[in-house]
Coordinates of C-alpha atoms in Angstrom, one line a residue:
X1 CA 240.8 82.7 117.4
X2 CA 241.0 85.9 118.6
X3 CA 244.0 85.2 119.7
X4 CA 245.6 82.7 116.8
X5 CA 244.7 85.6 114.5
X6 CA 246.9 88.3 116.8
X7 CA 250.1 85.9 116.4
X8 CA 249.7 85.4 113.3
X9 CA 249.8 89.5 112.6
X10 CA 253.0 89.3 115.4
X11 CA 254.9 86.9 113.1
X12 CA 253.8 88.6 110.1
X13 CA 254.9 92.0 111.2
X14 CA 258.1 90.4 112.9
X15 CA 258.9 88.8 109.4
X16 CA 258.3 91.4 107.5
X17 CA 261.0 93.5 110.1
X18 CA 263.6 91.7 109.6
X19 CA 262.9 91.8 105.9
X20 CA 262.9 95.4 106.3
X21 CA 265.9 95.4 108.4
X22 CA 268.3 93.3 105.7
X23 CA 268.6 95.8 103.0
X24 CA 269.3 98.5 105.7
X25 CA 272.3 97.0 107.2
X26 CA 273.6 96.0 104.2
X27 CA 273.5 99.8 103.4
X28 CA 275.3 100.7 105.7
X29 CA 278.0 98.6 105.3
X30 CA 278.4 99.6 101.5
X31 CA 277.9 103.5 102.4
X32 CA 280.7 103.1 105.1
X33 CA 284.1 103.3 103.3
X34 CA 287.0 101.9 104.7
X35 CA 290.8 102.8 103.8
X36 CA 294.1 100.9 104.6
X37 CA 297.5 103.0 105.8
X38 CA 300.5 102.4 106.0
X39 CA 304.0 103.8 105.7
X40 CA 307.1 105.3 107.9
X41 CA 307.6 108.8 109.9
X42 CA 305.6 111.0 107.3
X43 CA 302.4 109.1 107.9
X44 CA 302.9 108.2 111.4
X45 CA 303.0 112.1 111.7
X46 CA 305.6 114.6 112.7
X47 CA 304.1 117.7 113.2
X48 CA 302.3 119.1 116.2
X49 CA 299.0 118.9 115.4
X50 CA 297.5 122.6 115.9
X51 CA 293.9 123.7 117.4
X52 CA 291.7 123.3 113.9
X53 CA 293.4 119.6 114.0
X54 CA 292.4 118.9 117.2
X55 CA 288.1 119.5 116.5
X56 CA 286.4 116.6 115.6
X57 CA 285.0 116.1 112.4
X58 CA 282.3 113.8 113.9
X59 CA 281.0 110.5 113.0
X60 CA 281.1 110.2 109.6
X61 CA 285.8 110.1 109.9
X62 CA 286.0 107.7 112.6
X63 CA 289.5 105.5 113.3
X64 CA 289.9 102.3 113.5
X65 CA 292.6 102.4 116.3
X66 CA 295.9 99.9 115.7
X67 CA 297.1 100.3 119.4
X68 CA 295.3 100.6 122.5
X69 CA 295.4 104.6 123.9
X70 CA 294.0 104.9 127.4
X71 CA 295.0 108.2 127.4
X72 CA 292.2 108.8 125.0
X73 CA 289.6 106.2 126.0
X74 CA 290.6 104.5 122.7
X75 CA 290.8 100.6 122.8
X76 CA 292.2 98.6 119.4
X77 CA 289.9 97.6 117.0
X78 CA 287.0 100.0 117.8
X79 CA 285.9 102.4 116.2
X80 CA 286.2 106.4 117.1
X81 CA 286.0 109.7 116.1
X82 CA 289.3 110.4 114.2
X83 CA 290.8 113.0 115.6
X84 CA 294.4 113.1 116.1
X85 CA 296.9 111.1 116.9
X86 CA 295.6 108.8 114.1
X87 CA 298.9 106.1 114.8
X88 CA 300.0 106.2 118.1
X89 CA 299.9 108.1 121.4
X90 CA 302.4 111.1 121.1
X91 CA 302.3 110.7 117.1
X92 CA 301.8 113.9 115.2
X93 CA 299.3 115.2 112.3
X94 CA 299.4 112.7 108.7
X95 CA 298.3 113.0 106.1
X96 CA 295.4 110.5 106.7
X97 CA 293.5 113.3 109.5
X98 CA 292.5 115.6 106.1
X99 CA 292.8 112.2 104.0
X100 CA 289.7 112.0 105.7
X101 CA 288.0 116.0 106.7
X102 CA 288.2 115.8 102.3
X103 CA 286.6 112.9 102.3
X104 CA 283.2 114.0 104.1
X105 CA 283.0 117.3 102.4
X106 CA 282.6 115.8 98.7
X107 CA 280.5 113.0 100.1
X108 CA 276.8 112.8 100.5
X109 CA 276.1 112.9 104.2
X110 CA 275.0 109.2 104.2
X111 CA 278.6 108.0 103.4
X112 CA 281.2 108.0 106.0
X113 CA 284.6 107.4 106.1
X114 CA 286.9 104.8 108.1
X115 CA 290.8 104.2 108.5
X116 CA 292.8 102.2 110.3
X117 CA 296.3 103.1 110.3
X118 CA 299.7 101.8 111.1
X119 CA 302.9 103.6 110.6
X120 CA 306.2 103.4 111.8
X121 CA 309.2 105.9 111.9
X122 CA 312.4 104.9 110.1
X123 CA 311.0 101.7 108.7
X124 CA 312.0 100.2 105.5
X125 CA 309.3 98.5 102.7
X126 CA 309.9 94.7 104.1
X127 CA 309.1 96.1 107.2
X128 CA 305.1 95.0 105.8
X129 CA 306.1 92.2 104.0
X130 CA 305.3 89.2 105.6
X131 CA 307.9 86.7 104.5
X132 CA 310.6 89.6 106.0
X133 CA 309.3 90.9 108.9
X134 CA 310.6 87.9 111.2
X135 CA 314.5 88.8 110.2
X136 CA 313.8 92.5 109.9
X137 CA 312.6 93.3 114.0
X138 CA 316.0 91.4 114.8
X139 CA 317.3 93.9 112.9
X140 CA 316.1 97.1 113.5
X141 CA 317.5 99.9 115.6
X142 CA 317.0 99.7 118.9
X143 CA 315.1 103.0 118.9
X144 CA 312.3 101.6 116.7
X145 CA 312.0 97.7 118.4
X146 CA 309.1 99.8 120.6
X147 CA 307.4 101.1 117.9
X148 CA 307.9 97.1 116.7
X149 CA 306.4 95.4 119.8
X150 CA 303.4 98.1 119.7
X151 CA 302.0 96.2 116.7
X152 CA 302.8 92.6 118.2
X153 CA 306.9 93.0 115.7
X154 CA 304.1 92.6 112.7
X155 CA 302.5 95.7 111.7
X156 CA 301.4 93.7 108.3
X157 CA 299.5 91.4 110.5
X158 CA 298.4 93.8 112.3
X159 CA 296.6 95.7 109.8
X160 CA 294.9 92.8 108.1
X161 CA 293.9 91.3 111.1
X162 CA 292.5 94.5 111.8
X163 CA 291.2 95.3 108.3
X164 CA 289.2 91.8 108.1
X165 CA 287.1 93.0 111.3
X166 CA 286.4 96.4 109.4
X167 CA 284.9 94.6 106.5
X168 CA 281.9 92.7 108.7
X169 CA 281.2 96.9 108.8
X170 CA 282.3 98.7 106.0
X171 CA 283.8 97.8 102.9
X172 CA 287.5 98.2 101.6
X173 CA 288.1 101.0 99.1
X174 CA 291.6 101.7 99.1
X175 CA 295.3 101.4 100.2
X176 CA 297.0 105.1 101.3
X177 CA 301.2 104.6 101.5
X178 CA 303.4 106.6 102.2
X179 CA 306.8 105.0 102.0
X180 CA 310.5 105.7 101.2
X181 CA 312.6 107.6 102.6
X182 CA 313.7 104.8 104.2
X183 CA 314.5 102.6 100.5
X184 CA 315.7 105.0 98.5
X185 CA 317.8 104.6 95.9
X186 CA 317.1 100.9 96.5
X187 CA 315.7 99.3 92.5
X188 CA 313.7 97.0 93.8
X189 CA 311.3 99.1 95.7
X190 CA 308.5 99.4 93.5
X191 CA 308.8 95.4 93.5
X192 CA 308.4 95.2 96.9
X193 CA 306.0 97.8 97.1
X194 CA 303.8 95.2 94.7
X195 CA 304.3 92.0 96.7
X196 CA 303.0 93.9 99.9
X197 CA 300.2 95.0 98.1
X198 CA 299.3 92.0 96.6
X199 CA 299.5 89.9 100.0
X200 CA 296.7 92.7 100.9
X201 CA 294.4 92.0 97.8
X202 CA 295.1 88.3 98.9
X203 CA 294.9 88.2 102.8
X204 CA 291.5 90.0 102.3
X205 CA 290.3 88.9 99.3
X206 CA 290.5 92.1 97.6
X207 CA 289.9 93.1 93.5
X208 CA 292.8 95.2 92.2
X209 CA 290.3 97.5 90.3
X210 CA 288.2 98.3 92.9
X211 CA 290.7 98.5 95.6
X212 CA 293.7 101.5 94.4
X213 CA 297.4 102.0 96.4
X214 CA 297.8 105.9 96.5
X215 CA 301.5 106.7 96.9
X216 CA 302.3 110.1 98.3
X217 CA 305.9 111.3 97.4
X218 CA 308.5 112.8 99.9
X219 CA 308.9 116.3 101.2
X220 CA 310.8 118.4 98.2
X221 CA 311.6 121.6 100.0
X222 CA 312.3 123.4 97.1
X223 CA 314.5 120.5 95.5
X224 CA 316.4 120.2 98.9
X225 CA 314.3 117.4 100.2
X226 CA 316.3 115.4 102.1
X227 CA 315.2 112.0 100.6
X228 CA 314.2 113.6 97.0
X229 CA 315.6 111.3 95.0
X230 CA 313.1 108.7 96.1
X231 CA 310.8 110.6 94.6
X232 CA 311.3 109.4 90.8
X233 CA 311.4 105.8 91.9
X234 CA 308.0 107.0 93.4
X235 CA 306.7 109.0 90.0
X236 CA 307.4 105.3 88.0
X237 CA 305.7 103.3 90.3
X238 CA 302.7 102.7 88.3
X239 CA 304.9 101.2 85.8
X240 CA 304.9 98.0 88.2
X241 CA 301.7 98.3 90.1
X242 CA 299.0 99.6 87.5
X243 CA 296.7 100.5 90.0
X244 CA 298.7 103.2 91.7
X245 CA 298.6 106.0 91.8
X246 CA 301.4 108.7 92.7
X247 CA 300.1 112.2 95.0
X248 CA 302.1 115.1 94.7
X249 CA 304.3 116.8 97.3
X250 CA 305.0 120.0 95.2
X251 CA 305.1 123.0 97.4
X252 CA 304.0 121.0 100.2
X253 CA 305.4 122.7 103.0
X254 CA 308.1 121.3 106.3
X255 CA 309.7 121.1 108.7
X256 CA 313.4 121.8 109.3
X257 CA 315.2 118.8 108.6
X258 CA 314.2 118.7 105.5
X259 CA 312.9 115.7 105.8
X260 CA 309.5 116.0 107.2
X261 CA 306.6 118.2 106.4
X262 CA 304.7 120.9 108.2
X263 CA 301.7 120.4 109.9
X264 CA 299.9 122.7 106.9
X265 CA 302.5 120.3 104.2
X266 CA 300.4 117.5 105.8
X267 CA 297.4 119.1 105.2
X268 CA 297.6 120.0 102.2
X269 CA 299.4 116.6 101.4
X270 CA 296.3 114.6 103.2
X271 CA 293.9 117.3 100.6
X272 CA 296.1 115.9 97.9
X273 CA 294.8 111.9 99.0
X274 CA 291.6 112.9 99.1
X275 CA 290.9 114.4 96.2
X276 CA 292.6 112.0 94.0
X277 CA 290.9 109.2 96.1
X278 CA 287.2 111.2 95.2
X279 CA 288.0 111.7 91.6
X280 CA 288.4 107.8 91.6
X281 CA 285.1 106.8 93.2
X282 CA 283.9 108.9 90.3
X283 CA 283.1 112.0 92.6
X284 CA 283.5 115.8 90.9
X285 CA 286.3 117.5 93.4
X286 CA 285.6 121.9 93.6
X287 CA 289.6 122.2 94.0
X288 CA 290.3 125.8 94.6
X289 CA 293.2 124.8 91.8
X290 CA 289.8 124.5 89.5
X291 CA 288.4 127.5 88.7
X292 CA 285.1 126.6 85.9
X293 CA 284.8 128.2 82.7
X294 CA 281.7 130.2 83.8
X295 CA 283.5 132.0 86.5
X296 CA 284.4 135.9 86.2
X297 CA 286.7 138.7 87.3
X298 CA 284.3 140.4 90.3
X299 CA 283.8 143.7 89.8
X300 CA 285.5 144.6 92.9
X301 CA 289.1 143.4 91.5
X302 CA 291.2 145.9 90.8
X303 CA 291.8 146.2 87.0
X304 CA 294.9 143.9 85.3
X305 CA 294.1 141.5 87.7
X306 CA 292.2 138.3 86.6
X307 CA 291.1 136.6 90.8
X308 CA 289.1 137.2 92.3
X309 CA 286.4 135.5 90.6
X310 CA 282.8 134.4 91.6
X311 CA 281.3 131.5 89.4
X312 CA 278.0 130.7 88.5
X313 CA 277.4 129.2 91.9
X314 CA 278.0 132.5 93.3
X315 CA 281.4 130.8 94.5
X316 CA 284.3 133.1 94.9
X317 CA 287.5 131.9 94.0
X318 CA 290.8 133.5 95.9
X319 CA 294.5 134.0 94.7
X320 CA 297.3 135.4 97.0
X321 CA 301.2 135.2 96.0
X322 CA 302.7 133.9 100.0
X323 CA 305.9 131.9 98.6
X324 CA 307.0 132.4 102.3
X325 CA 303.9 131.8 104.5
X326 CA 303.1 128.4 106.2
X327 CA 299.2 129.0 106.5
X328 CA 297.2 131.4 104.4
X329 CA 293.0 131.8 104.7
X330 CA 291.1 134.0 103.1
X331 CA 288.3 135.5 106.4
X332 CA 284.5 136.7 104.3
X333 CA 282.2 137.3 106.5
X334 CA 283.6 135.9 109.7
X335 CA 283.9 132.3 107.8
X336 CA 287.3 131.2 107.2
X337 CA 288.3 129.6 104.1
X338 CA 292.2 127.5 104.4
X339 CA 293.5 128.8 101.1
X340 CA 295.7 125.7 99.4
X341 CA 299.6 126.7 98.2
X342 CA 300.4 125.9 94.4
X343 CA 304.4 124.8 93.8
X344 CA 305.1 128.3 93.1
X345 CA 303.8 129.5 96.5
X346 CA 300.6 131.0 94.8
X347 CA 298.0 129.9 97.6
X348 CA 294.3 129.6 96.5
X349 CA 291.1 129.0 97.9
X350 CA 287.0 128.8 97.0
X351 CA 284.0 129.8 99.6
X352 CA 281.4 128.4 99.9
X353 CA 278.1 130.0 97.4
X354 CA 277.3 133.6 99.0
X355 CA 274.9 135.6 99.3
X356 CA 274.1 138.4 96.1
X357 CA 275.6 141.3 97.2
X358 CA 278.1 143.3 98.9
X359 CA 280.6 141.9 101.7
X360 CA 283.9 142.5 103.2
X361 CA 286.6 140.3 103.1
X362 CA 290.4 139.6 104.2
X363 CA 293.3 137.0 103.9
X364 CA 294.2 136.0 107.2
X365 CA 298.5 135.1 106.4
X366 CA 299.9 133.4 109.9
X367 CA 297.2 134.8 111.8
X368 CA 297.9 138.8 110.6
X369 CA 294.5 139.7 108.8
X370 CA 295.7 142.0 105.3
X371 CA 293.9 143.1 102.5
X372 CA 293.8 140.7 99.4
X373 CA 296.8 143.3 96.9
X374 CA 294.0 142.7 94.2
X375 CA 291.0 144.4 95.9
X376 CA 289.6 147.8 95.8
X377 CA 289.9 149.0 99.6
X378 CA 286.6 149.7 101.0
X379 CA 286.1 151.1 104.4
X380 CA 284.3 149.0 106.8
X381 CA 285.8 147.1 110.5
X382 CA 286.5 149.5 112.2
X383 CA 289.9 149.5 109.0
X384 CA 290.1 149.3 105.1
X385 CA 289.8 146.0 103.9
X386 CA 289.0 144.3 101.1
X387 CA 285.6 144.0 99.3
X388 CA 283.9 141.5 96.6
X389 CA 280.7 141.8 94.8
X390 CA 278.1 138.6 94.1
X391 CA 276.2 140.1 91.3
X392 CA 272.9 140.3 91.2
X393 CA 270.7 139.1 87.8
X394 CA 269.0 142.5 86.1
X395 CA 267.1 142.9 89.8
X396 CA 270.4 144.9 90.4
X397 CA 269.7 147.2 87.6
X398 CA 268.8 150.2 90.4
X399 CA 271.9 150.4 91.2
X400 CA 274.3 150.0 87.9
X401 CA 274.5 152.5 86.2
X402 CA 272.2 153.0 82.6
X403 CA 272.6 154.2 79.8
X404 CA 270.9 157.1 78.4
X405 CA 271.2 158.1 82.4
X406 CA 272.8 161.8 83.0
X407 CA 275.2 161.0 86.0
X408 CA 275.5 163.4 89.1
X409 CA 278.4 164.0 90.7
X410 CA 279.6 162.8 94.2
X411 CA 281.9 166.1 95.0
X412 CA 284.9 165.7 98.1
X413 CA 283.8 168.3 100.2
X414 CA 286.3 169.7 103.0
X415 CA 285.2 172.1 105.7
X416 CA 286.1 173.6 109.1
X417 CA 283.6 172.6 112.1
X418 CA 284.6 175.2 114.9
X419 CA 282.6 173.5 117.4
X420 CA 285.5 170.9 117.1
X421 CA 288.5 172.9 116.3
X422 CA 289.2 170.6 113.4
X423 CA 288.6 170.4 109.5
X424 CA 286.9 167.3 109.0
X425 CA 285.0 165.7 105.0
X426 CA 282.2 164.7 103.7
X427 CA 281.2 163.3 100.5
X428 CA 278.0 165.3 99.0
X429 CA 275.7 164.2 95.9
X430 CA 274.6 166.5 93.4
X431 CA 272.0 165.6 90.3
X432 CA 272.6 166.0 87.1
X433 CA 272.4 169.2 85.9
X434 CA 273.7 171.2 89.3
X435 CA 276.6 172.6 87.5
X436 CA 274.2 174.5 84.6
X437 CA 271.5 175.8 86.5
X438 CA 270.4 178.1 89.3
X439 CA 268.0 175.7 90.6
X440 CA 268.2 175.4 94.9
X441 CA 267.3 171.6 96.0
X442 CA 266.1 170.1 99.1
X443 CA 268.8 167.5 101.1
X444 CA 269.4 164.7 102.5
X445 CA 272.1 164.0 105.3
X446 CA 272.9 160.1 104.7
X447 CA 274.4 158.3 107.4
X448 CA 276.9 155.1 107.2
X449 CA 276.4 152.5 110.0
X450 CA 279.1 151.5 113.1
X451 CA 282.7 150.9 111.8
X452 CA 282.4 152.5 108.6
X453 CA 282.5 156.1 107.0
X454 CA 281.6 158.7 104.5
X455 CA 282.5 157.0 101.5
X456 CA 280.5 153.9 102.3
X457 CA 277.2 155.0 100.5
X458 CA 278.9 155.9 97.4
X459 CA 281.1 152.6 97.2
X460 CA 279.2 150.0 98.9
X461 CA 275.7 150.8 98.5
X462 CA 276.4 152.9 95.1
X463 CA 273.8 156.0 96.5
X464 CA 274.5 158.0 93.0
X465 CA 273.4 155.4 90.8
X466 CA 270.0 154.3 92.7
X467 CA 269.7 158.6 92.9
X468 CA 270.2 159.1 89.3
X469 CA 268.0 156.4 88.3
X470 CA 265.4 156.8 90.4
X471 CA 265.3 161.0 88.6
X472 CA 266.0 160.2 85.7
X473 CA 262.5 158.0 86.0
X474 CA 261.0 160.4 88.0
X475 CA 259.8 158.9 91.0
X476 CA 262.5 161.1 92.8
X477 CA 263.1 164.7 92.9
X478 CA 266.3 165.9 91.9
X479 CA 267.7 166.1 95.3
X480 CA 271.7 166.8 97.6
X481 CA 272.7 164.3 99.4
X482 CA 275.4 164.8 102.4
X483 CA 277.1 162.0 103.6
X484 CA 279.5 162.2 106.9
X485 CA 281.9 160.4 108.9
X486 CA 279.3 160.3 112.0
X487 CA 282.2 160.1 114.4
X488 CA 281.4 156.5 114.5
X489 CA 284.3 154.8 112.2
X490 CA 286.6 154.5 115.6
X491 CA 285.2 150.9 117.4
X492 CA 282.5 150.9 119.7
X493 CA 284.5 150.6 123.7
X494 CA 282.1 149.7 126.0
X495 CA 283.3 152.1 128.7
X496 CA 282.1 154.8 126.9
X497 CA 278.4 153.8 126.7
X498 CA 276.2 153.1 123.8
X499 CA 274.1 157.1 124.7
X500 CA 277.9 158.5 123.7
X501 CA 279.0 156.6 120.5
X502 CA 278.9 159.3 117.7
X503 CA 277.1 161.7 119.7
X504 CA 280.3 164.1 119.2
X505 CA 278.6 164.9 115.4
X506 CA 275.2 165.9 116.9
X507 CA 276.4 169.5 117.7
X508 CA 278.8 169.5 114.3
X509 CA 276.0 168.5 111.8
X510 CA 274.0 171.5 113.9
X511 CA 276.8 174.1 114.1
X512 CA 279.0 173.6 111.3
X513 CA 278.0 170.5 108.7
X514 CA 274.1 172.2 107.7
X515 CA 275.4 175.8 107.7
X516 CA 278.4 175.1 105.8
X517 CA 276.4 172.7 102.9
X518 CA 273.4 175.5 102.8
X519 CA 276.1 177.7 102.3
X520 CA 278.3 176.6 99.8
X521 CA 275.4 174.9 98.3
X522 CA 271.9 175.8 96.4
X523 CA 270.0 174.5 99.2
X524 CA 266.2 174.9 100.1
X525 CA 267.2 175.9 103.6
X526 CA 263.8 175.3 105.5
X527 CA 262.9 172.1 107.6
X528 CA 260.3 171.0 105.1
X529 CA 263.1 170.6 102.1
X530 CA 265.4 168.5 104.4
X531 CA 265.4 165.2 105.1
X532 CA 268.0 162.8 107.4
X533 CA 268.8 159.0 107.3
X534 CA 270.8 155.9 107.8
X535 CA 271.9 152.4 108.3
X536 CA 272.8 150.4 111.5
X537 CA 274.5 153.1 114.1
X538 CA 273.7 156.3 111.3
X539 CA 269.4 155.2 111.8
X540 CA 270.0 155.2 115.5
X541 CA 272.5 158.7 115.4
X542 CA 268.9 159.6 112.9
X543 CA 266.2 159.3 115.1
X544 CA 268.3 160.8 117.8
X545 CA 269.3 164.1 115.6
X546 CA 265.8 164.4 114.4
X547 CA 263.6 164.0 117.4
X548 CA 265.8 165.9 119.3
X549 CA 265.2 168.7 116.4
X550 CA 262.5 168.3 114.2
X551 CA 263.1 172.4 114.2
X552 CA 265.5 171.1 111.0
X553 CA 264.6 168.2 110.2
X554 CA 260.7 167.0 108.2
X555 CA 261.5 163.5 106.8
X556 CA 263.3 160.5 108.3
X557 CA 264.5 156.5 108.0
X558 CA 266.2 154.5 109.1
X559 CA 267.7 150.8 107.3
X560 CA 268.7 148.4 109.5
X561 CA 268.4 151.0 112.3
X562 CA 270.1 150.6 115.5
X563 CA 267.2 151.5 117.6
X564 CA 266.8 149.2 120.7
X565 CA 264.2 148.6 123.5
X566 CA 262.5 151.8 122.0
X567 CA 260.0 152.9 125.3
X568 CA 257.3 154.2 123.2
X569 CA 256.2 156.4 125.9
X570 CA 259.1 158.0 127.2
X571 CA 261.2 158.2 124.7
X572 CA 262.5 161.5 123.3
X573 CA 260.2 164.1 125.3
X574 CA 257.3 161.3 125.1
X575 CA 257.1 162.2 121.2
X576 CA 255.1 159.7 120.5
X577 CA 252.9 159.7 122.8
X578 CA 251.5 162.7 120.8
X579 CA 250.8 161.0 117.2
X580 CA 249.1 164.1 116.0
X581 CA 251.7 166.3 116.8
X582 CA 254.5 163.8 115.7
X583 CA 252.4 163.0 112.2
X584 CA 252.6 166.6 111.6
X585 CA 255.9 167.6 111.8
X586 CA 257.2 164.3 110.6
X587 CA 256.3 164.1 106.7
X588 CA 257.4 160.5 106.2
X589 CA 258.8 157.8 108.2
X590 CA 260.6 155.0 107.1
X591 CA 262.3 151.9 108.6
X592 CA 263.4 148.9 106.9
X593 CA 265.3 145.6 107.3
X594 CA 267.1 142.6 105.9
X595 CA 264.7 139.2 106.8
X596 CA 267.3 137.9 107.8
X597 CA 268.2 140.2 110.9
X598 CA 264.6 140.5 112.2
X599 CA 264.9 138.0 115.3
X600 CA 268.7 140.6 116.3
X601 CA 267.8 144.0 115.1
X602 CA 263.8 143.7 115.9
X603 CA 262.8 146.8 113.4
X604 CA 259.6 144.7 112.6
X605 CA 258.7 145.4 116.5
X606 CA 259.5 149.0 116.7
X607 CA 257.0 149.3 113.7
X608 CA 254.3 147.6 115.5
X609 CA 254.9 149.5 118.4
X610 CA 254.4 153.3 116.7
X611 CA 252.0 151.7 114.9
X612 CA 250.3 150.8 118.0
X613 CA 250.9 154.3 119.3
X614 CA 249.5 155.7 116.2
X615 CA 252.1 157.3 114.5
X616 CA 252.4 157.0 110.8
X617 CA 255.6 154.9 109.3
X618 CA 255.9 152.6 106.2
X619 CA 257.9 150.0 107.0
X620 CA 259.0 147.4 104.1
X621 CA 262.0 144.2 104.2
X622 CA 263.9 143.2 102.4
X623 CA 263.5 139.2 101.6
X624 CA 266.4 136.7 102.0
X625 CA 269.0 139.5 103.1
X626 CA 271.1 140.1 106.6
X627 CA 272.8 142.8 108.0
X628 CA 274.2 144.3 104.8
X629 CA 274.4 146.7 101.8
X630 CA 271.6 145.2 99.7
X631 CA 269.5 145.3 102.4
X632 CA 270.6 149.2 102.8
X633 CA 270.4 149.5 98.8
X634 CA 266.8 148.3 98.8
X635 CA 265.7 150.7 101.4
X636 CA 267.3 153.7 100.4
X637 CA 265.7 153.0 96.7
X638 CA 262.1 152.8 98.8
X639 CA 262.8 155.3 100.5
X640 CA 264.0 158.2 98.4
X641 CA 261.2 158.5 96.3
X642 CA 259.0 159.4 99.1
X643 CA 261.0 162.7 100.2
X644 CA 260.1 166.1 99.5
X645 CA 256.8 165.0 97.8
X646 CA 254.6 166.9 100.7

């Protein structure tokens, strides 16, 4: 009885499993979109793939090869990752490469895309007509015969045979065609395309309303394309074949022969095929040419320019006029976005959603990073750079100027450093009312990070607005803030060693900067009214300066400070082993960092080690931010209210 009961349970389990598997297999098939691609040389691919094109898009974009390719381990009729060449060995980049990549960027993750690709350079449309192909093969030029033979002298039959096999795995959703150069001037071309399309629908039992045909225009070459006249016939194809859609080639760049697209041209044309197909499938396509109504000009944009813009999803939109360029990218925070060229030579791009705060960026034209002419410039990355602010909501008002709040001044200040025999530049913030009174003020020496300069805290950090707002609310005492380059504008060179990077600034600060500030400004000149703080490498400089010269400073702070491998027992003459002495000398020690940078900068571990040694330290975390200006604005606003109140 027990054995019978067990057998019944097993049978029921197997039945349930089989029932559960059926919809799963069916859904897999429904979620595999297949596209048939045919044509002549521009569908075959005449441009050599570049490095970026050879990076596999993964298993969501697949190719069913129409010929064997032993070198790449491909077998006809067996799905593989869609990496060029898609057509045959020794062919090039095609529009289909970026058609597929565009599709999977927008389609849901569970949907895959597969392509079957049959194309022959120079072939007439008759080469895809079942009742014409035999005669066509007989009269084909010698240079074409090998390509025809690769498809068994019947490219149409090869396409259909593979399509029937592919239908076991997925659903045919469309037909992509790029053909016509060899039929330029043929008044019957549209009717012939109609016959090819009808044959495909009949042989594969497809419904025309479910399987549109996308036909791409030929090379325009700014009105000098070799077969430009064919575009009029292509544009009129929908009059004959009502389910067809025309894909514009306007602005798609080309090879010198003015017959074939170059790699950038194929990428752009392929994206347009993809965007049109996505639209027909009912998906909302995010195109850099279409900017949502809620997008606003970024506050970092030079007045008079419309772009860059930022939309409600925190995506940034860029425009640059470069009609002679063949490839343009936006490089923002190290991630590069390909820009798209419109018919007038304007290149456009849209980013993924960006985190709020300030971002450096460059326009990369032909491999060279340049500054977007439409943006304000900011010194960062060891050079002048473009920058864009992704705005916070009202929570960011603390670093914005506010009505009713008196404004201080940021002064450009040059001084001569005797210790290095050179003129140097600093920026000095003075609080509101400084010009009219006789009061003396405490001083904060505030340093930026590696690869930035003395303008960083006022331009990227909005230090002056933070100070004005804190002083106006009574949270901070009025003070002077001094910002200097710190000798860390130049890139770090490994051979100089970290201990020497920016170390030349220390003697300047002691011998020249502090004495000059005390002479030229109304300062309180004792250590109890002097503080130092810095971000990243400026935090490193702060530790070195303050802890080696406690006679000069009594307050210190580091925002994402580059304080690595701090040996609490030995560092700075063992001062951390004497907590009573340290806590008496340093009235306030502040450390902060972004939650996303903690594994790298380990500020939290530094704070833990100091506390374990008995050192009083105030440690704050900026949630959701990395090694960036929003982290440092937040840290600065938390640090300043604790100064000069002892």
